[in-house]
Short mmCIF file of N, CA and C in Angstrom, two decimals:
data_model
loop_
_atom_site.label_atom_id
_atom_site.label_comp_id
_atom_site.label_asym_id
_atom_site.label_seq_id
_atom_site.Cartn_x
_atom_site.Cartn_y
_atom_site.Cartn_z
N MET I 1 16.37 132.24 56.55
CA MET I 1 16.93 133.35 57.49
C MET I 1 18.14 132.21 57.49
N ASN I 2 18.37 131.45 56.83
CA ASN I 2 20.10 130.24 56.67
C ASN I 2 20.53 130.73 55.63
N ASP I 3 19.73 130.67 54.40
CA ASP I 3 21.07 131.47 53.28
C ASP I 3 20.65 132.93 53.13
N GLN I 4 19.92 133.66 53.85
CA GLN I 4 19.89 135.32 54.35
C GLN I 4 20.67 135.71 55.40
N LEU I 5 20.87 134.69 56.04
CA LEU I 5 21.24 135.89 57.18
C LEU I 5 23.18 134.58 57.29
N PHE I 6 22.96 132.86 58.25
CA PHE I 6 23.46 131.98 58.89
C PHE I 6 24.76 132.10 57.43
N SER I 7 24.39 132.10 56.71
CA SER I 7 25.03 131.45 55.32
C SER I 7 26.49 132.79 55.50
N THR I 8 25.93 133.79 55.76
CA THR I 8 26.66 134.83 55.42
C THR I 8 28.09 135.53 56.69
N LEU I 9 28.21 134.69 57.48
CA LEU I 9 28.72 134.38 58.56
C LEU I 9 29.61 134.03 58.69
N SER I 10 30.97 134.17 58.85
CA SER I 10 31.78 133.01 58.97
C SER I 10 31.78 131.91 59.83
N GLY I 11 32.57 130.69 59.49
CA GLY I 11 32.63 129.29 60.16
C GLY I 11 31.02 129.13 59.83
N TYR I 12 29.88 129.39 58.51
CA TYR I 12 29.15 128.42 58.48
C TYR I 12 29.65 127.44 57.81
N THR I 13 29.17 126.50 58.13
CA THR I 13 29.28 124.48 57.88
C THR I 13 28.90 124.13 56.93
N GLY I 14 27.09 124.92 56.68
CA GLY I 14 26.23 124.39 56.12
C GLY I 14 25.68 123.27 56.35
N SER I 15 24.40 122.64 55.66
CA SER I 15 23.56 121.45 55.52
C SER I 15 24.57 120.01 55.25
N ASN I 16 25.82 120.48 54.46
CA ASN I 16 25.55 119.10 53.67
C ASN I 16 27.52 118.56 53.85
N VAL I 17 27.47 117.71 53.85
CA VAL I 17 28.88 118.01 55.39
C VAL I 17 29.96 117.77 54.50
N GLN I 18 29.82 116.67 52.73
CA GLN I 18 30.87 116.89 51.78
C GLN I 18 31.16 118.33 51.47
N GLU I 19 30.30 119.10 51.65
CA GLU I 19 30.74 120.75 51.01
C GLU I 19 31.02 121.42 52.11
N ARG I 20 31.17 120.95 53.29
CA ARG I 20 31.68 121.97 54.64
C ARG I 20 33.29 122.35 54.31
N PRO I 21 33.76 123.42 54.38
CA PRO I 21 34.61 123.52 54.23
C PRO I 21 35.94 123.14 55.48
N GLU I 22 37.06 122.64 55.39
CA GLU I 22 37.79 121.77 56.54
C GLU I 22 38.35 123.03 57.93
N ASP I 23 38.87 123.88 57.54
CA ASP I 23 38.74 124.88 58.75
C ASP I 23 37.50 126.03 58.75
N ALA I 24 36.34 125.03 58.38
CA ALA I 24 34.80 127.08 58.73
C ALA I 24 35.40 126.27 59.89
N GLU I 25 34.82 125.21 61.24
CA GLU I 25 34.43 126.39 62.93
C GLU I 25 35.83 126.76 63.37
N LYS I 26 37.15 126.92 62.33
CA LYS I 26 38.46 127.65 63.04
C LYS I 26 37.36 129.03 63.18
N ASP I 27 36.77 129.53 61.99
CA ASP I 27 36.43 130.86 61.73
C ASP I 27 35.45 131.43 62.59
N ALA I 28 34.62 130.14 62.64
CA ALA I 28 33.50 130.80 63.71
C ALA I 28 33.21 131.46 65.51
N ARG I 29 33.28 132.31 64.90
CA ARG I 29 33.22 133.53 66.78
C ARG I 29 32.01 134.41 66.44
N LEU I 30 31.73 133.94 67.57
CA LEU I 30 30.62 134.50 67.33
C LEU I 30 29.98 134.79 68.68
N THR I 31 29.67 135.28 69.71
CA THR I 31 29.49 136.54 71.25
C THR I 31 27.03 135.45 70.59
N LEU I 32 26.86 135.36 71.97
CA LEU I 32 25.19 135.12 71.93
C LEU I 32 23.78 136.26 71.58
N ARG I 33 24.83 137.44 72.45
CA ARG I 33 24.80 138.90 72.12
C ARG I 33 25.14 139.43 70.78
N GLU I 34 26.01 138.96 70.08
CA GLU I 34 26.32 139.21 68.55
C GLU I 34 25.46 138.64 67.60
N LEU I 35 24.93 137.92 68.13
CA LEU I 35 24.70 136.92 67.18
C LEU I 35 22.68 137.17 67.38
N GLU I 36 22.93 137.77 68.81
CA GLU I 36 21.21 138.30 68.72
C GLU I 36 20.99 139.95 68.38
N GLN I 37 22.08 140.73 67.87
CA GLN I 37 21.41 141.48 67.87
C GLN I 37 21.97 141.47 65.86
N LEU I 38 22.67 140.73 65.47
CA LEU I 38 22.65 140.19 63.82
C LEU I 38 21.15 139.87 63.93
N LEU I 39 20.80 139.10 64.98
CA LEU I 39 19.38 138.77 64.34
C LEU I 39 17.98 139.72 64.42
N VAL I 40 17.69 140.45 65.03
CA VAL I 40 17.05 141.60 65.63
C VAL I 40 17.13 142.22 63.97
N ARG I 41 18.71 142.93 63.75
CA ARG I 41 19.42 143.58 62.39
C ARG I 41 18.59 142.62 61.43
N TYR I 42 18.57 141.52 61.03
CA TYR I 42 17.90 140.38 59.89
C TYR I 42 16.21 140.98 60.13
N ILE I 43 15.31 140.95 61.27
CA ILE I 43 14.37 141.16 61.51
C ILE I 43 14.01 142.36 60.97
N VAL I 44 14.68 143.20 61.09
CA VAL I 44 13.61 144.42 60.65
C VAL I 44 14.63 144.96 59.80
N ASP I 45 15.42 144.48 59.29
CA ASP I 45 16.13 144.98 57.81
C ASP I 45 15.30 144.64 56.97
N ARG I 46 15.46 142.80 56.98
CA ARG I 46 15.45 142.56 55.97
C ARG I 46 14.07 141.15 55.81
N TYR I 47 14.18 140.60 56.96
CA TYR I 47 11.98 140.02 56.87
C TYR I 47 10.88 140.34 56.60
N ASN I 48 11.01 141.87 57.84
CA ASN I 48 9.09 142.12 58.16
C ASN I 48 9.14 142.76 56.58
N PRO I 49 10.10 144.24 56.02
CA PRO I 49 9.80 144.57 54.91
C PRO I 49 9.12 143.64 53.17
N SER I 50 10.26 142.87 54.02
CA SER I 50 10.18 141.91 53.06
C SER I 50 8.56 141.35 52.04
N ILE I 51 8.08 140.95 51.22
CA ILE I 51 7.15 141.16 50.76
C ILE I 51 6.53 139.37 51.34
N ASP I 52 4.99 139.55 51.88
CA ASP I 52 4.84 138.15 52.57
C ASP I 52 3.93 137.65 51.38
N ALA I 53 4.93 135.94 50.79
CA ALA I 53 4.03 134.63 50.12
C ALA I 53 2.98 135.13 50.33
N ARG I 54 2.13 134.91 51.46
CA ARG I 54 0.70 134.68 51.66
C ARG I 54 -0.19 135.55 51.06
N MET I 55 0.41 136.93 50.97
CA MET I 55 -0.39 138.19 50.74
C MET I 55 -0.20 138.46 49.39
N GLY I 56 0.80 138.27 49.21
CA GLY I 56 1.56 138.63 47.66
C GLY I 56 1.65 139.85 46.99
N ASP I 57 0.84 140.77 48.19
CA ASP I 57 1.69 142.74 47.51
C ASP I 57 1.94 143.10 48.39
N GLN I 58 1.58 142.86 49.74
CA GLN I 58 2.57 143.04 51.19
C GLN I 58 3.31 142.44 51.97
N THR I 59 3.72 143.94 52.94
CA THR I 59 5.43 143.65 53.68
C THR I 59 4.33 142.93 54.47
N ARG I 60 5.76 141.83 55.52
CA ARG I 60 4.95 141.43 57.00
C ARG I 60 4.39 142.78 57.19
N PHE I 61 4.78 143.59 57.85
CA PHE I 61 4.79 144.88 58.32
C PHE I 61 4.03 145.48 58.34
N GLU I 62 3.72 145.45 57.00
CA GLU I 62 1.95 146.18 55.97
C GLU I 62 1.18 145.10 56.43
N ARG I 63 1.36 144.35 56.69
CA ARG I 63 -0.08 143.48 56.55
C ARG I 63 0.12 143.61 58.47
N TRP I 64 0.95 143.24 59.43
CA TRP I 64 0.83 144.04 61.03
C TRP I 64 -0.18 145.26 60.56
N GLU I 65 0.57 145.95 60.56
CA GLU I 65 -0.43 147.76 59.83
C GLU I 65 -1.29 147.71 59.99
N ALA I 66 -2.51 146.74 58.61
CA ALA I 66 -3.59 146.71 58.24
C ALA I 66 -4.38 145.54 59.42
N GLY I 67 -4.16 145.22 60.48
CA GLY I 67 -4.43 144.63 60.92
C GLY I 67 -4.44 145.53 62.50
N LEU I 68 -3.93 145.72 62.25
CA LEU I 68 -4.33 148.06 63.94
C LEU I 68 -5.33 148.26 64.25
N PRO I 69 -6.21 147.90 65.16
CA PRO I 69 -7.06 148.60 64.95
C PRO I 69 -6.65 150.11 64.89
N THR I 70 -5.80 150.53 65.51
CA THR I 70 -5.35 152.20 65.79
C THR I 70 -4.17 152.20 65.31
N VAL I 71 -3.22 153.24 65.19
CA VAL I 71 -2.28 153.41 65.63
C VAL I 71 -1.70 153.21 66.81
N PRO I 72 -0.78 152.58 67.22
CA PRO I 72 -0.20 152.80 68.40
C PRO I 72 0.43 153.71 68.74
N VAL I 73 -0.01 154.10 69.72
CA VAL I 73 0.96 156.11 70.45
C VAL I 73 3.04 154.98 70.70
N PRO I 74 3.30 155.29 70.51
CA PRO I 74 4.75 155.05 70.76
C PRO I 74 5.08 155.49 72.47
N ILE I 75 5.59 154.63 73.23
CA ILE I 75 5.91 154.79 74.62
C ILE I 75 7.30 155.39 74.98
N PRO I 76 8.23 155.94 75.45
CA PRO I 76 9.51 156.17 75.83
C PRO I 76 10.01 154.95 76.35
N GLU I 77 10.86 154.69 75.11
CA GLU I 77 11.60 153.83 75.42
C GLU I 77 11.87 153.60 77.07
N ARG I 78 12.74 154.84 77.84
CA ARG I 78 13.25 154.33 79.64
C ARG I 78 11.43 153.70 79.92
N ASP I 79 10.60 154.31 79.40
CA ASP I 79 9.50 153.73 80.39
C ASP I 79 9.29 151.91 79.66
N LEU I 80 9.61 151.53 79.55
CA LEU I 80 9.85 150.19 78.63
C LEU I 80 10.85 149.03 79.86
N ASP I 81 11.99 150.09 80.23
CA ASP I 81 12.73 149.22 81.12
C ASP I 81 11.91 148.23 82.75
N ILE I 82 11.09 149.15 82.77
CA ILE I 82 10.59 147.68 83.92
C ILE I 82 10.91 146.62 83.47
N CYS I 83 10.42 145.78 82.11
CA CYS I 83 9.41 144.64 81.39
C CYS I 83 11.04 144.07 81.47
N LEU I 84 11.66 144.69 80.95
CA LEU I 84 13.32 144.15 81.35
C LEU I 84 14.22 143.68 82.23
N MET I 85 13.64 144.53 83.24
CA MET I 85 14.55 144.22 84.47
C MET I 85 14.12 142.76 85.29
N LYS I 86 15.31 142.23 86.73
CA LYS I 86 15.47 141.26 86.91
C LYS I 86 15.09 142.06 88.34
N GLN I 87 14.55 142.64 89.32
CA GLN I 87 14.76 142.19 90.77
C GLN I 87 16.20 141.63 92.04
N SER I 88 16.27 142.09 92.51
CA SER I 88 17.41 141.02 93.92
C SER I 88 17.30 142.20 95.43
N ARG I 89 16.68 141.20 95.68
CA ARG I 89 17.31 141.79 97.84
C ARG I 89 18.81 141.96 98.21
N ARG I 90 18.94 142.71 98.19
CA ARG I 90 20.12 143.19 99.44
C ARG I 90 20.32 143.38 100.24
N THR I 91 20.98 143.39 100.44
CA THR I 91 21.85 144.39 102.91
C THR I 91 22.76 145.75 101.95
N VAL I 92 22.36 146.80 102.81
CA VAL I 92 23.16 147.56 102.91
C VAL I 92 24.57 147.16 103.60
N GLN I 93 25.41 147.64 102.91
CA GLN I 93 26.86 147.03 103.77
C GLN I 93 27.31 147.87 104.67
N ARG I 94 28.29 147.57 105.02
CA ARG I 94 29.03 149.03 106.13
C ARG I 94 29.48 150.02 104.44
N GLY I 95 29.92 151.97 104.59
CA GLY I 95 30.02 152.40 103.74
C GLY I 95 29.15 152.44 102.78
N GLY I 96 28.01 152.22 103.13
CA GLY I 96 26.85 152.47 102.44
C GLY I 96 26.46 151.49 101.27
N CYS I 97 27.42 150.93 101.16
CA CYS I 97 27.22 150.51 99.85
C CYS I 97 26.83 148.60 99.50
N LEU I 98 26.65 148.05 98.27
CA LEU I 98 25.62 146.97 97.88
C LEU I 98 26.18 146.25 97.32
N GLN I 99 26.79 144.48 97.02
CA GLN I 99 26.88 144.15 96.29
C GLN I 99 26.33 143.36 95.02
N PHE I 100 26.25 144.00 94.02
CA PHE I 100 25.29 142.74 93.08
C PHE I 100 26.45 142.82 91.84
N GLN I 101 26.05 141.44 91.61
CA GLN I 101 26.54 140.26 90.24
C GLN I 101 28.27 140.48 89.93
N ASN I 102 28.56 140.47 91.14
CA ASN I 102 30.08 141.15 91.31
C ASN I 102 30.93 142.12 91.26
N LEU I 103 30.61 143.35 91.85
CA LEU I 103 30.21 144.24 90.88
C LEU I 103 29.82 145.20 92.54
N MET I 104 30.31 146.36 93.43
CA MET I 104 30.10 147.30 93.87
C MET I 104 29.64 148.36 94.08
N TYR I 105 28.61 148.50 94.40
CA TYR I 105 27.83 149.90 94.41
C TYR I 105 27.64 150.53 95.46
N GLN I 106 27.38 151.99 95.12
CA GLN I 106 27.57 152.41 96.51
C GLN I 106 26.71 153.77 95.54
N GLY I 107 25.79 154.38 96.14
CA GLY I 107 25.39 155.65 95.52
C GLY I 107 24.56 156.80 97.19
N GLU I 108 24.65 158.35 96.79
CA GLU I 108 23.56 158.63 97.83
C GLU I 108 22.63 158.98 98.55
N TYR I 109 21.16 157.60 97.92
CA TYR I 109 20.25 157.84 97.96
C TYR I 109 20.11 156.74 98.60
N LEU I 110 21.32 155.62 98.61
CA LEU I 110 21.04 154.20 99.49
C LEU I 110 20.57 153.92 100.55
N ALA I 111 20.10 153.05 101.48
CA ALA I 111 19.23 153.17 102.23
C ALA I 111 20.98 152.61 103.01
N SER I 112 20.81 153.25 104.69
CA SER I 112 21.79 152.78 105.76
C SER I 112 21.94 151.46 106.18
N TYR I 113 23.27 151.13 106.94
CA TYR I 113 24.10 150.13 106.58
C TYR I 113 22.80 148.51 107.55
N GLY I 114 22.38 147.63 106.36
CA GLY I 114 22.09 146.70 107.25
C GLY I 114 20.13 146.55 106.88
N GLU I 115 20.44 147.52 105.91
CA GLU I 115 18.50 147.99 105.59
C GLU I 115 18.49 147.43 104.64
N ILE I 116 17.75 146.60 104.06
CA ILE I 116 16.98 145.09 103.04
C ILE I 116 17.14 146.84 101.83
N VAL I 117 17.47 145.75 100.78
CA VAL I 117 17.27 147.31 98.99
C VAL I 117 16.86 145.63 98.03
N TRP I 118 16.06 146.52 97.16
CA TRP I 118 15.59 146.02 96.58
C TRP I 118 16.22 146.59 94.76
N VAL I 119 17.62 145.40 93.96
CA VAL I 119 18.01 145.34 93.50
C VAL I 119 17.36 145.87 91.92
N SER I 120 17.41 146.19 91.26
CA SER I 120 16.76 146.47 89.68
C SER I 120 17.71 146.31 88.47
N SER I 121 17.94 145.37 87.83
CA SER I 121 19.23 146.12 86.38
C SER I 121 18.22 145.31 84.87
N THR I 122 18.56 145.82 83.76
CA THR I 122 18.20 144.28 83.26
C THR I 122 19.88 144.20 83.00
N HIS I 123 20.18 142.48 81.48
CA HIS I 123 21.22 142.52 81.06
C HIS I 123 21.99 143.19 80.34
N THR I 124 21.75 144.75 80.00
CA THR I 124 21.61 145.88 79.07
C THR I 124 22.05 146.72 80.24
N LEU I 125 21.63 146.64 81.14
CA LEU I 125 21.95 148.55 81.51
C LEU I 125 22.71 148.10 82.85
N GLU I 126 23.60 146.78 83.28
CA GLU I 126 23.39 146.70 84.57
C GLU I 126 24.64 147.68 84.55
N SER I 127 25.55 148.10 83.80
CA SER I 127 26.54 149.63 83.95
C SER I 127 26.29 150.56 84.59
N SER I 128 24.51 150.97 83.98
CA SER I 128 24.54 151.91 84.83
C SER I 128 23.13 151.86 85.79
N MET I 129 23.13 150.70 86.63
CA MET I 129 21.87 150.44 87.41
C MET I 129 21.73 151.55 88.04
N SER I 130 22.73 152.74 88.73
CA SER I 130 23.24 153.52 89.43
C SER I 130 21.74 154.66 88.93
N ASN I 131 20.91 154.71 87.70
CA ASN I 131 19.82 155.41 87.11
C ASN I 131 18.66 154.94 87.53
N PHE I 132 18.28 153.77 88.02
CA PHE I 132 17.75 153.30 88.87
C PHE I 132 17.22 153.37 90.30
N PRO I 133 15.76 153.80 90.80
CA PRO I 133 15.86 154.03 92.11
C PRO I 133 15.87 152.94 92.64
N PHE I 134 16.70 152.53 94.25
CA PHE I 134 16.80 151.54 95.20
C PHE I 134 15.49 151.59 95.68
N LYS I 135 14.39 150.52 95.94
CA LYS I 135 13.30 150.52 96.65
C LYS I 135 13.68 149.98 98.41
N ARG I 136 13.49 151.12 98.66
CA ARG I 136 13.46 150.41 100.92
C ARG I 136 12.78 149.23 100.97
N TYR I 137 13.59 148.59 101.78
CA TYR I 137 12.44 147.61 102.28
C TYR I 137 12.64 146.79 103.84
N ARG I 138 11.96 147.25 104.73
CA ARG I 138 12.33 147.04 105.69
C ARG I 138 10.93 145.55 106.43
N HIS I 139 11.94 144.48 107.17
CA HIS I 139 11.29 143.49 107.64
C HIS I 139 9.83 143.48 108.79
#
């Protein structure tokens, strides 16, 4: 991974201090989100389709498929959102809105003023949080 992915990024310093470019750190700009996207692309596009050295003639993906008892049925992507969600308890404020992660949300299905609701979101879907139902919770 170091040779195939990290060495291609700007700001790459390598392991040898003597061969390190002087201005490498000046060009090193990568957010965690960008790094995550690069790693996923690398695994999907390069690592999994490459031949597994232990098998000699099978890619990692083919080796995984060969070990499956049956072909898995694809699950709709939105059905998996619940696996990535975090839940937080909030009190509905005046005007029928609530605050979540420094943003104010207002919805026609939101509970009445003073009621407690559970808010669910994922780190990638916070801006579309209104697509998910608010669960009402009473003490």
